[in-house]
Coordinates of C-alpha atoms (C1' of nucleotides) in Angstrom, one line a residue:
Chain A
X1 CA 24.4 24.5 18.2
X2 CA 21.3 26.3 18.8
X3 CA 18.2 26.2 17.3
X4 CA 18.5 29.4 14.3
X5 CA 14.6 29.4 14.7
X6 CA 14.8 30.4 18.4
X7 CA 17.1 33.2 17.3
X8 CA 14.8 34.2 14.5
X9 CA 11.9 33.9 16.5
X10 CA 12.9 35.2 20.2
X11 CA 16.2 36.9 19.8
X12 CA 16.1 38.5 23.2
X13 CA 15.3 35.4 25.1
X14 CA 18.6 34.2 23.6
X15 CA 20.2 37.4 24.3
X16 CA 19.3 37.4 28.4
X17 CA 20.0 33.9 28.6
X18 CA 23.6 33.6 27.0
X19 CA 24.5 37.2 29.6
X20 CA 23.6 34.9 32.3
X21 CA 26.8 32.8 30.9
X22 CA 29.0 36.2 30.7
X23 CA 29.0 35.8 26.9
X24 CA 29.2 38.1 24.4
X25 CA 25.6 38.4 22.4
X26 CA 26.2 40.9 19.3
X27 CA 26.5 38.2 17.1
X28 CA 23.0 37.3 17.7
X29 CA 21.9 40.3 16.0
X30 CA 24.5 39.6 13.5
X31 CA 23.1 36.5 12.8
X32 CA 19.3 37.3 12.9
X33 CA 20.2 40.0 10.2
X34 CA 22.0 37.8 8.0
X35 CA 19.2 35.2 8.6
X36 CA 16.7 37.6 7.0
X37 CA 18.2 38.3 4.0
X38 CA 19.0 34.7 3.4
X39 CA 15.5 33.7 3.5
X40 CA 14.3 37.1 1.6
X41 CA 16.7 35.4 -1.5
X42 CA 15.7 31.8 -0.6
X43 CA 12.0 32.8 -1.6
X44 CA 13.4 34.4 -4.9
X45 CA 15.2 31.7 -5.8
X46 CA 12.5 28.7 -5.4
X47 CA 10.3 30.8 -7.2
X48 CA 13.0 31.0 -10.0
X49 CA 13.5 27.6 -9.9
X50 CA 9.9 27.0 -9.8
X51 CA 9.7 28.7 -13.3
X52 CA 12.8 26.6 -14.8
X53 CA 11.3 23.7 -13.7
X54 CA 8.3 23.7 -15.5
X55 CA 9.5 25.4 -18.2
X56 CA 12.0 22.5 -18.6
X57 CA 9.6 20.0 -19.0
X58 CA 7.3 21.9 -21.2
X59 CA 10.5 21.9 -23.2
X60 CA 11.2 18.2 -22.8
X61 CA 7.2 17.8 -24.4
X62 CA 7.8 19.8 -27.3
X63 CA 11.0 18.1 -28.3
X64 CA 9.2 14.9 -28.1
X65 CA 6.8 16.5 -30.7
X66 CA 9.6 17.7 -32.3
X67 CA 8.7 21.3 -31.9
X68 CA 11.5 24.3 -32.2
X69 CA 12.2 25.4 -28.6
X70 CA 15.6 28.2 -29.7
X71 CA 13.4 30.9 -27.8
X72 CA 12.2 29.2 -24.7
X73 CA 16.0 27.6 -24.2
X74 CA 17.2 31.1 -24.4
X75 CA 14.7 32.7 -22.1
X76 CA 15.8 29.7 -19.6
X77 CA 19.7 30.8 -20.0
X78 CA 18.8 33.8 -18.3
X79 CA 16.5 32.8 -15.3
X80 CA 19.2 29.8 -14.8
X81 CA 22.0 32.0 -14.5
X82 CA 20.0 34.3 -12.2
X83 CA 19.7 31.3 -10.0
X84 CA 23.1 29.9 -10.5
X85 CA 24.1 33.8 -8.8
X86 CA 21.3 33.3 -6.0
X87 CA 22.3 30.4 -4.9
X88 CA 26.1 31.4 -4.4
X89 CA 25.1 34.3 -2.5
X90 CA 22.5 32.6 -0.2
X91 CA 25.3 29.7 0.4
X92 CA 27.7 32.4 1.5
X93 CA 25.2 33.8 4.1
X94 CA 24.9 30.2 5.3
X95 CA 28.3 29.5 5.4
X96 CA 28.7 32.7 7.4
X97 CA 25.6 32.0 9.4
X98 CA 27.1 28.8 11.0
X99 CA 30.4 30.2 11.0
X100 CA 28.9 32.5 13.8
X101 CA 26.4 30.1 15.2
X102 CA 29.2 27.4 15.7
X103 CA 30.7 29.5 18.7
X104 CA 27.2 30.2 20.3
X105 CA 26.8 28.0 23.5
X106 CA 24.0 26.2 25.3
X107 CA 21.5 28.1 26.8
X108 CA 21.9 27.6 30.5
X109 CA 18.3 26.0 32.3
X110 CA 16.0 28.0 34.5
X111 CA 17.0 25.7 36.9
X112 CA 20.7 27.2 37.0
X113 CA 22.4 29.5 39.8
X114 CA 23.2 32.7 38.2
X115 CA 26.5 33.5 39.1
X116 CA 29.8 35.5 37.5
X117 CA 32.2 32.8 38.4
X118 CA 33.0 29.6 39.6
X119 CA 33.2 31.3 42.9
X120 CA 29.4 31.1 42.5
X121 CA 28.5 27.5 42.1
X122 CA 26.5 26.1 44.5
X123 CA 27.6 23.2 46.9
X124 CA 24.1 20.6 47.1
X125 CA 25.5 18.1 49.6
X126 CA 28.3 17.0 51.2
X127 CA 28.8 13.2 51.5
X128 CA 30.2 10.3 53.5
X129 CA 32.4 11.3 56.5
X130 CA 35.9 13.4 56.6
X131 CA 38.3 11.1 57.9
X132 CA 41.2 12.2 61.2
X133 CA 44.6 11.7 60.0
X134 CA 46.7 11.7 64.0
X135 CA 50.1 12.2 61.5
X136 CA 50.9 14.3 58.6
X137 CA 49.6 13.1 55.8
X138 CA 51.2 12.0 52.7
X139 CA 50.2 13.3 49.1
X140 CA 49.6 10.6 46.1
X141 CA 52.8 11.4 44.3
X142 CA 54.8 10.9 47.9
X143 CA 52.7 7.7 48.2
X144 CA 53.3 6.4 44.3
X145 CA 57.0 7.0 45.3
X146 CA 56.8 4.9 48.1
X147 CA 55.5 1.8 46.9
X148 CA 56.7 2.7 43.2
X149 CA 52.9 2.4 41.7
X150 CA 52.7 5.5 39.5
X151 CA 56.1 6.3 38.3
X152 CA 55.9 10.3 36.6
X153 CA 59.4 10.7 35.9
X154 CA 59.2 7.8 33.8
X155 CA 56.3 8.8 32.4
X156 CA 57.8 12.2 30.9
X157 CA 60.6 10.6 29.0
X158 CA 57.9 7.9 27.5
X159 CA 55.7 10.8 26.0
X160 CA 56.2 14.1 28.1
X161 CA 54.5 15.8 31.5
X162 CA 51.3 14.7 32.0
X163 CA 51.3 11.1 31.0
X164 CA 51.6 8.9 33.8
X165 CA 53.3 5.3 33.7
X166 CA 51.2 3.3 36.9
X167 CA 53.3 0.3 37.8
X168 CA 52.3 -2.7 39.4
X169 CA 50.0 -3.0 42.4
X170 CA 49.1 0.8 41.0
X171 CA 48.3 -0.7 37.6
X172 CA 46.1 -2.9 39.0
X173 CA 44.0 -0.7 41.2
X174 CA 43.9 1.3 38.3
X175 CA 42.3 -1.9 36.5
X176 CA 40.4 -2.7 39.5
X177 CA 38.7 1.0 39.6
X178 CA 38.2 0.8 35.8
X179 CA 36.0 -2.7 36.1
X180 CA 34.1 -1.7 39.4
X181 CA 33.0 1.3 38.0
X182 CA 31.9 -0.7 34.5
X183 CA 30.1 -3.5 36.5
X184 CA 28.2 -1.4 38.8
X185 CA 26.8 0.9 35.7
X186 CA 25.7 -2.5 34.1
X187 CA 24.0 -2.8 37.2
X188 CA 21.9 0.2 37.0
X189 CA 21.2 -0.5 33.4
X190 CA 23.7 0.6 31.1
X191 CA 25.2 -0.9 28.1
X192 CA 28.8 -1.1 28.0
X193 CA 30.6 -0.1 24.6
X194 CA 34.4 -0.5 24.2
X195 CA 34.9 2.4 21.5
X196 CA 37.4 4.0 19.1
X197 CA 39.5 6.8 21.1
X198 CA 40.3 8.8 17.5
X199 CA 37.2 9.8 15.7
X200 CA 37.2 12.1 13.0
X201 CA 35.8 15.6 12.6
X202 CA 32.5 14.9 11.8
X203 CA 32.3 13.0 14.8
X204 CA 34.0 16.0 16.8
X205 CA 31.1 18.3 15.3
X206 CA 28.6 16.6 16.6
X207 CA 30.3 16.3 20.4
X208 CA 30.5 20.5 19.6
X209 CA 33.8 20.5 20.9
X210 CA 35.1 21.3 16.9
X211 CA 35.6 24.2 15.8
X212 CA 35.4 25.7 19.3
X213 CA 38.2 23.5 21.2
X214 CA 40.3 22.3 17.7
X215 CA 43.4 23.7 19.4
X216 CA 42.5 21.5 22.6
X217 CA 42.7 18.6 21.1
X218 CA 45.3 16.3 20.4
X219 CA 45.2 15.7 16.4
X220 CA 46.4 13.4 13.7
X221 CA 46.6 15.9 10.7
X222 CA 47.3 13.6 8.3
X223 CA 44.0 11.4 8.6
X224 CA 42.3 14.6 9.8
X225 CA 41.8 12.5 13.1
X226 CA 40.9 13.4 17.1
X227 CA 42.6 11.8 19.9
X228 CA 39.1 12.0 22.1
X229 CA 39.6 14.1 25.3
X230 CA 36.5 11.8 26.5
X231 CA 34.7 8.8 25.7
X232 CA 31.7 11.3 25.2
X233 CA 32.4 11.6 21.9
X234 CA 32.5 8.2 20.5
X235 CA 29.5 7.0 22.0
X236 CA 27.1 10.3 20.9
X237 CA 28.1 9.3 17.5
X238 CA 27.3 6.1 17.8
X239 CA 24.0 7.1 16.8
X240 CA 25.0 10.4 14.5
X241 CA 22.5 10.5 11.9
X242 CA 20.1 8.3 13.4
X243 CA 16.5 8.2 14.2
X244 CA 15.0 6.6 17.0
X245 CA 12.1 4.9 17.7
X246 CA 10.5 6.6 21.4
X247 CA 9.9 3.5 22.7
X248 CA 13.7 2.9 22.5
X249 CA 14.4 5.7 25.0
X250 CA 16.2 6.1 27.3
X251 CA 19.3 4.6 25.7
X252 CA 21.8 4.5 27.9
X253 CA 25.8 3.9 27.5
X254 CA 28.7 3.4 29.7
X255 CA 31.8 3.0 28.2
X256 CA 35.5 3.3 29.6
X257 CA 38.4 5.4 27.5
X258 CA 41.9 7.1 27.9
X259 CA 41.2 10.5 27.9
X260 CA 43.5 12.7 25.6
X261 CA 43.5 16.7 26.4
X262 CA 46.4 19.0 25.5
X263 CA 45.1 21.1 28.4
X264 CA 47.1 24.1 26.3
X265 CA 46.8 27.3 28.1
X266 CA 46.3 25.9 31.3
X267 CA 50.5 25.2 32.1
X268 CA 51.2 26.2 35.4
X269 CA 48.4 25.8 37.1
X270 CA 48.1 22.3 38.9
X271 CA 50.8 21.0 37.4
X272 CA 51.7 18.4 40.0
X273 CA 51.3 14.7 39.9
X274 CA 48.0 13.6 38.7
X275 CA 46.2 17.0 38.7
X276 CA 46.1 17.7 35.8
X277 CA 47.6 15.4 33.0
X278 CA 47.4 14.8 29.2
X279 CA 45.9 11.2 29.3
X280 CA 43.5 9.7 31.8
X281 CA 41.1 7.5 31.9
X282 CA 38.0 7.5 32.6
X283 CA 34.3 5.6 32.6
X284 CA 31.6 8.1 30.3
X285 CA 27.8 7.6 31.2
X286 CA 25.9 8.8 28.1
X287 CA 22.0 8.9 28.2
X288 CA 19.5 9.5 25.1
X289 CA 16.3 10.4 26.0
X290 CA 13.0 11.9 25.5
X291 CA 13.1 15.9 26.0
X292 CA 10.4 16.3 28.8
X293 CA 12.6 12.9 30.9
X294 CA 16.0 14.8 30.7
X295 CA 16.2 16.6 33.4
X296 CA 14.8 13.9 35.6
X297 CA 17.4 11.6 34.1
X298 CA 19.9 13.9 35.2
X299 CA 18.9 13.5 38.6
X300 CA 19.3 9.6 38.0
X301 CA 22.6 9.8 36.7
X302 CA 24.1 11.8 39.5
X303 CA 22.8 9.3 41.6
X304 CA 24.8 7.1 39.8
X305 CA 27.7 8.3 39.6
X306 CA 27.4 8.7 43.6
X307 CA 27.0 5.2 44.0
X308 CA 30.4 4.8 43.1
X309 CA 31.9 7.3 45.3
X310 CA 29.6 5.9 48.5
X311 CA 30.6 2.0 47.7
X312 CA 34.2 3.7 47.5
X313 CA 33.3 5.4 51.0
X314 CA 34.7 8.4 50.0
X315 CA 34.5 12.2 51.6
X316 CA 33.1 14.1 48.4
X317 CA 30.6 17.2 47.6
X318 CA 28.2 17.5 44.9
X319 CA 28.2 21.1 43.2
X320 CA 25.7 22.5 41.0
X321 CA 27.6 24.9 38.5
X322 CA 26.6 28.9 38.0
X323 CA 25.3 30.1 34.6
X324 CA 29.0 31.5 34.4
X325 CA 30.9 27.8 34.7
X326 CA 28.8 26.3 32.4
X327 CA 30.6 24.1 29.7
X328 CA 30.3 25.0 26.2
X329 CA 27.0 22.5 25.1
X330 CA 25.7 22.1 28.6
X331 CA 22.6 24.0 29.8
X332 CA 23.4 22.6 33.6
X333 CA 26.2 20.8 35.3
X334 CA 26.2 19.1 38.4
X335 CA 30.0 18.5 39.3
X336 CA 31.5 15.6 42.0
X337 CA 34.4 17.0 44.0
X338 CA 36.6 14.0 46.1
X339 CA 38.5 15.7 49.4
X340 CA 42.2 16.0 49.0
X341 CA 43.5 15.8 52.7
X342 CA 47.2 16.6 51.2
X343 CA 46.2 19.6 49.1
X344 CA 43.5 20.5 51.3
X345 CA 41.0 21.1 48.8
X346 CA 38.3 19.9 46.4
X347 CA 39.2 17.7 43.1
X348 CA 36.4 17.2 40.6
X349 CA 36.2 13.8 39.8
X350 CA 33.2 13.8 37.8
X351 CA 31.3 16.2 35.7
X352 CA 27.3 15.3 35.0
X353 CA 25.7 17.6 32.1
X354 CA 22.5 18.2 29.9
X355 CA 23.4 19.3 26.8
X356 CA 19.9 19.2 25.8
X357 CA 19.0 18.8 21.9
X358 CA 22.1 21.3 21.4
X359 CA 24.7 18.3 20.5
X360 CA 21.6 16.3 18.9
X361 CA 21.0 19.0 16.3
X362 CA 24.1 19.2 15.3
X363 CA 24.6 15.5 14.8
X364 CA 21.5 14.8 13.5
X365 CA 20.1 12.7 16.6
X366 CA 16.3 12.2 16.3
X367 CA 13.5 10.7 18.1
X368 CA 10.3 9.6 16.0
X369 CA 7.2 9.8 17.8
X370 CA 3.6 9.2 17.5
X371 CA 4.4 6.1 14.8
X372 CA 1.1 5.1 13.3
X373 CA -0.6 7.6 14.6
X374 CA -0.7 9.7 11.7
X375 CA 0.7 12.2 13.5
X376 CA 4.2 12.0 13.1
X377 CA 6.5 13.7 14.6
X378 CA 10.2 13.8 14.4
X379 CA 12.4 15.7 17.2
X380 CA 15.9 16.2 18.6
X381 CA 16.7 14.0 21.5
X382 CA 18.2 15.2 24.4
X383 CA 22.2 14.2 25.8
X384 CA 23.3 13.8 28.7
X385 CA 26.6 13.2 29.3
X386 CA 28.6 12.2 33.1
X387 CA 31.8 11.0 34.0
X388 CA 31.2 8.3 36.1
X389 CA 34.0 8.8 36.9
X390 CA 37.5 9.3 35.6
X391 CA 40.2 7.9 37.8
X392 CA 43.1 10.0 37.8
X393 CA 41.6 12.5 40.4
X394 CA 40.1 9.7 41.9
X395 CA 43.6 7.6 42.5
X396 CA 44.9 10.9 44.0
X397 CA 41.7 11.4 46.6
X398 CA 41.6 7.4 47.3
X399 CA 45.4 6.8 48.3
X400 CA 45.1 10.0 50.6
X401 CA 42.3 9.1 52.0
X402 CA 43.1 5.0 52.5
X403 CA 47.0 5.8 53.9
X404 CA 47.9 4.4 57.4
X405 CA 50.6 5.9 59.5
X406 CA 53.2 4.0 58.1
X407 CA 52.2 4.9 54.4
X408 CA 50.4 2.1 53.7
X409 CA 47.1 1.8 52.0
X410 CA 44.5 0.1 52.8
X411 CA 42.0 -1.1 49.7
X412 CA 38.4 -0.4 50.1
X413 CA 36.5 -3.5 50.4
X414 CA 34.6 -3.4 47.3
X415 CA 37.6 -3.2 45.2
X416 CA 39.3 -6.0 46.8
X417 CA 38.1 -8.8 44.7
X418 CA 39.0 -6.6 41.8
X419 CA 42.6 -6.3 42.9
X420 CA 42.9 -9.7 44.7
X421 CA 44.9 -7.6 47.4
X422 CA 43.6 -5.7 50.5
X423 CA 46.6 -3.4 51.1
X424 CA 49.9 -2.1 49.7
Chain B
rG1 C1' 50.8 0.7 -0.5
rG2 C1' 49.2 -2.3 -5.5
rA3 C1' 44.9 -3.8 -8.2
rG4 C1' 40.1 -4.8 -9.4
rA5 C1' 34.3 -4.0 -8.3
rG6 C1' 30.9 -0.6 -5.9
rG7 C1' 28.0 3.2 -3.2
rU8 C1' 20.3 4.5 -5.2
rG9 C1' 14.2 5.2 -0.2
rG10 C1' 14.0 1.2 7.1
rC11 C1' 16.0 -3.4 3.8
rU12 C1' 16.5 -5.9 -1.4
rG13 C1' 16.5 -3.6 -5.8
rA14 C1' 15.4 -1.1 -11.1
rG15 C1' 16.8 3.4 -13.5
rU16 C1' 22.8 5.7 -17.9
rG17 C1' 19.8 13.1 -20.2
rG18 C1' 12.6 15.2 -20.2
rU19 C1' 6.0 14.1 -14.9
rU20 C1' 11.9 9.7 -11.3
rG21 C1' 11.3 11.9 -5.2
rA22 C1' 12.6 7.9 -7.9
rA23 C1' 9.4 1.1 -10.9
rA24 C1' 8.8 -3.7 -8.3
rG25 C1' 9.8 -6.6 -3.5
rC26 C1' 9.8 -7.0 1.6
rG27 C1' 9.2 -4.7 6.4
rG28 C1' 6.2 -0.8 9.2
rC29 C1' 1.5 1.2 10.0
rG30 C1' -4.4 1.8 8.9
rG31 C1' -8.1 -1.0 7.1
rU32 C1' -11.9 -5.8 5.4
rC33 C1' -12.0 -10.6 6.7
rU34 C1' -12.1 -13.3 11.6
rC35 C1' -14.1 -14.9 18.2
rG36 C1' -9.2 -13.9 17.9
rA37 C1' -4.9 -14.6 15.0
rA38 C1' -2.3 -15.9 10.5
rA39 C1' -3.4 -15.7 5.3
rA40 C1' -5.6 -12.5 1.4
rC41 C1' -7.1 -8.0 -0.3
rC42 C1' -7.0 -2.4 0.1
rG43 C1' -4.9 1.9 1.5
rU44 C1' -0.8 4.2 3.4
rU45 C1' 4.6 4.6 4.5
rA46 C1' 11.3 10.3 3.5
rU47 C1' 13.6 14.2 5.1
rA48 C1' 14.8 19.0 5.6
rC49 C1' 14.8 24.2 3.8
rA50 C1' 11.1 28.5 2.9
rG51 C1' 6.2 30.5 2.7
rG52 C1' 1.0 29.8 5.6
rU53 C1' -3.0 30.7 11.6
rA54 C1' -4.2 26.1 8.9
rA55 C1' -5.5 22.8 5.1
rC56 C1' -1.3 23.1 1.8
rU57 C1' 2.2 25.1 -1.7
rG58 C1' 7.3 25.2 -3.5
rU59 C1' 12.1 24.2 -3.0
rA60 C1' 16.0 20.5 -2.4
rU61 C1' 17.9 16.3 -1.6
rC62 C1' 20.1 9.0 -5.2
rG63 C1' 28.2 9.1 -0.9
rG64 C1' 30.3 14.4 -0.5
rG65 C1' 31.7 18.5 -4.1
rA66 C1' 32.6 21.2 -8.8
rG67 C1' 31.2 21.6 -13.7
rU68 C1' 28.2 20.3 -18.6
rU69 C1' 23.1 21.5 -19.5
rC70 C1' 16.5 25.1 -20.6
rG71 C1' 17.0 20.5 -17.7
rA72 C1' 21.1 15.4 -14.4
rA73 C1' 20.1 9.9 -10.2
rU74 C1' 21.9 9.2 -15.6
rC75 C1' 27.6 12.8 -18.7
rU76 C1' 32.6 15.1 -17.0
rC77 C1' 36.4 16.1 -13.1
rC78 C1' 37.9 15.9 -7.9
rC79 C1' 37.3 14.0 -2.8
rC80 C1' 35.3 10.0 0.7
rC81 C1' 33.6 5.6 1.9
rU82 C1' 32.9 -0.2 1.6
rC83 C1' 34.1 -4.7 -0.7
rU84 C1' 37.2 -8.2 -3.2
rC85 C1' 42.2 -9.9 -4.5
rC86 C1' 47.7 -9.0 -3.5
rG87 C1' 51.3 -6.6 -0.4
rC88 C1' 52.5 -5.8 5.3
rC89 C1' 50.8 -6.5 10.1
rA90 C1' 48.6 -7.1 16.6

RNA sequence: GGAGAGGUGGCUGAGUGGUUGAAAGCGGCGGUCUCGAAAACCGUUAUACAGGUAACUGUAUCGGGAGUUCGAAUCUCCCCCUCUCCGCCA
């Protein structure tokens, strides 16, 4: 959620930044005028409440002295009614403001490349070495079937399309990847958490997934719970409605969860195998930090995620998203993409975002600074999230890149101690 | 799912209609004392919103919402959560 004060004080800036995202900005003026109405009513009702409070105290004293207060009470009845109707009006205005505000995305950082579509994203760096194959490469579905390690058909039988079933060495490889990633992140200073995968509405709101993306999520209506689309949601909510002391930051968490996405509206796109699924596995990185450090921390997080791909000896690239391609809550974002030798395209395996105070404001995640100096200040934390990494698409790249001419798959060296075997 | 108990400031805990934003204690912070520390003592210690350049002022907040009242932490209704016992169960 954006700061209403920013819209109030500098609407031109807000509009200018939103336009860079290709966002419709007409609601900004609407919010501004609703906010003006709200504040003028607020001033009015607060002064009436002051009168009421003073009168009530007086009535109390008079009654104690057994002096008649009928006249005073009658007068206050009128004022009380007036207060009630003003309060109702204010409440309605606040609801209108919020309904609009909840759909306004974060403002892009000045450092974001400006663009109109994903084509304007900027490739920062290509890493690792591209392999040369002197045979026709198999795609991950063929490789999965060949070794009976991924069974898409039975996954479909159990649940539906997009719910893959891993078997045998496939399941072990998946588990090995997760363990390898978590262990690596722990070394880099992240605390591991294992969170709930169903969360309540408040948690979704704090992560800025609801109301805007409510219908992209699997929901359990009876209990008003949501299946998480990413571990970002429960991990951020660890500190919802809390205030950090500034010395506690940066606070870094990593966590593995299953992730669930309806991907409504994307049918027909990348329906093959692992490229777009409804349930996948992901290790997530979260960093709560001081506002002035968030962009520096973001570079660190990028390195932490890259390290996984480096150690797996993957061929990948770092892409910086342009203003038009940023996620709803993000001010700046890097994607990591691994090369698919069979699909002949780059696959997104990680997205590292600086959401600055956008989620912290909604989730009331704050920092207390200057403790003991007498000049205490409370401000919103900055929150970064990054995948480190998502395994299903990584699995695609990994299987393809490590295949041999007879269809075997060589396990990368760093994973061998986790799998217990070196070839599939 | 059934029965009961309870939700008050960072924590413990008083308060059942009228200076109660809220006693007291603990903790935190600042100070006095000390070579330093502890102890003791003194002071201070919530958040949000609105107005104001500011000092500051006002309003709101005792799980959430609605209601009664001139006035609600306190009374009424609905909801949520936690705990205990029973049932079920990985």
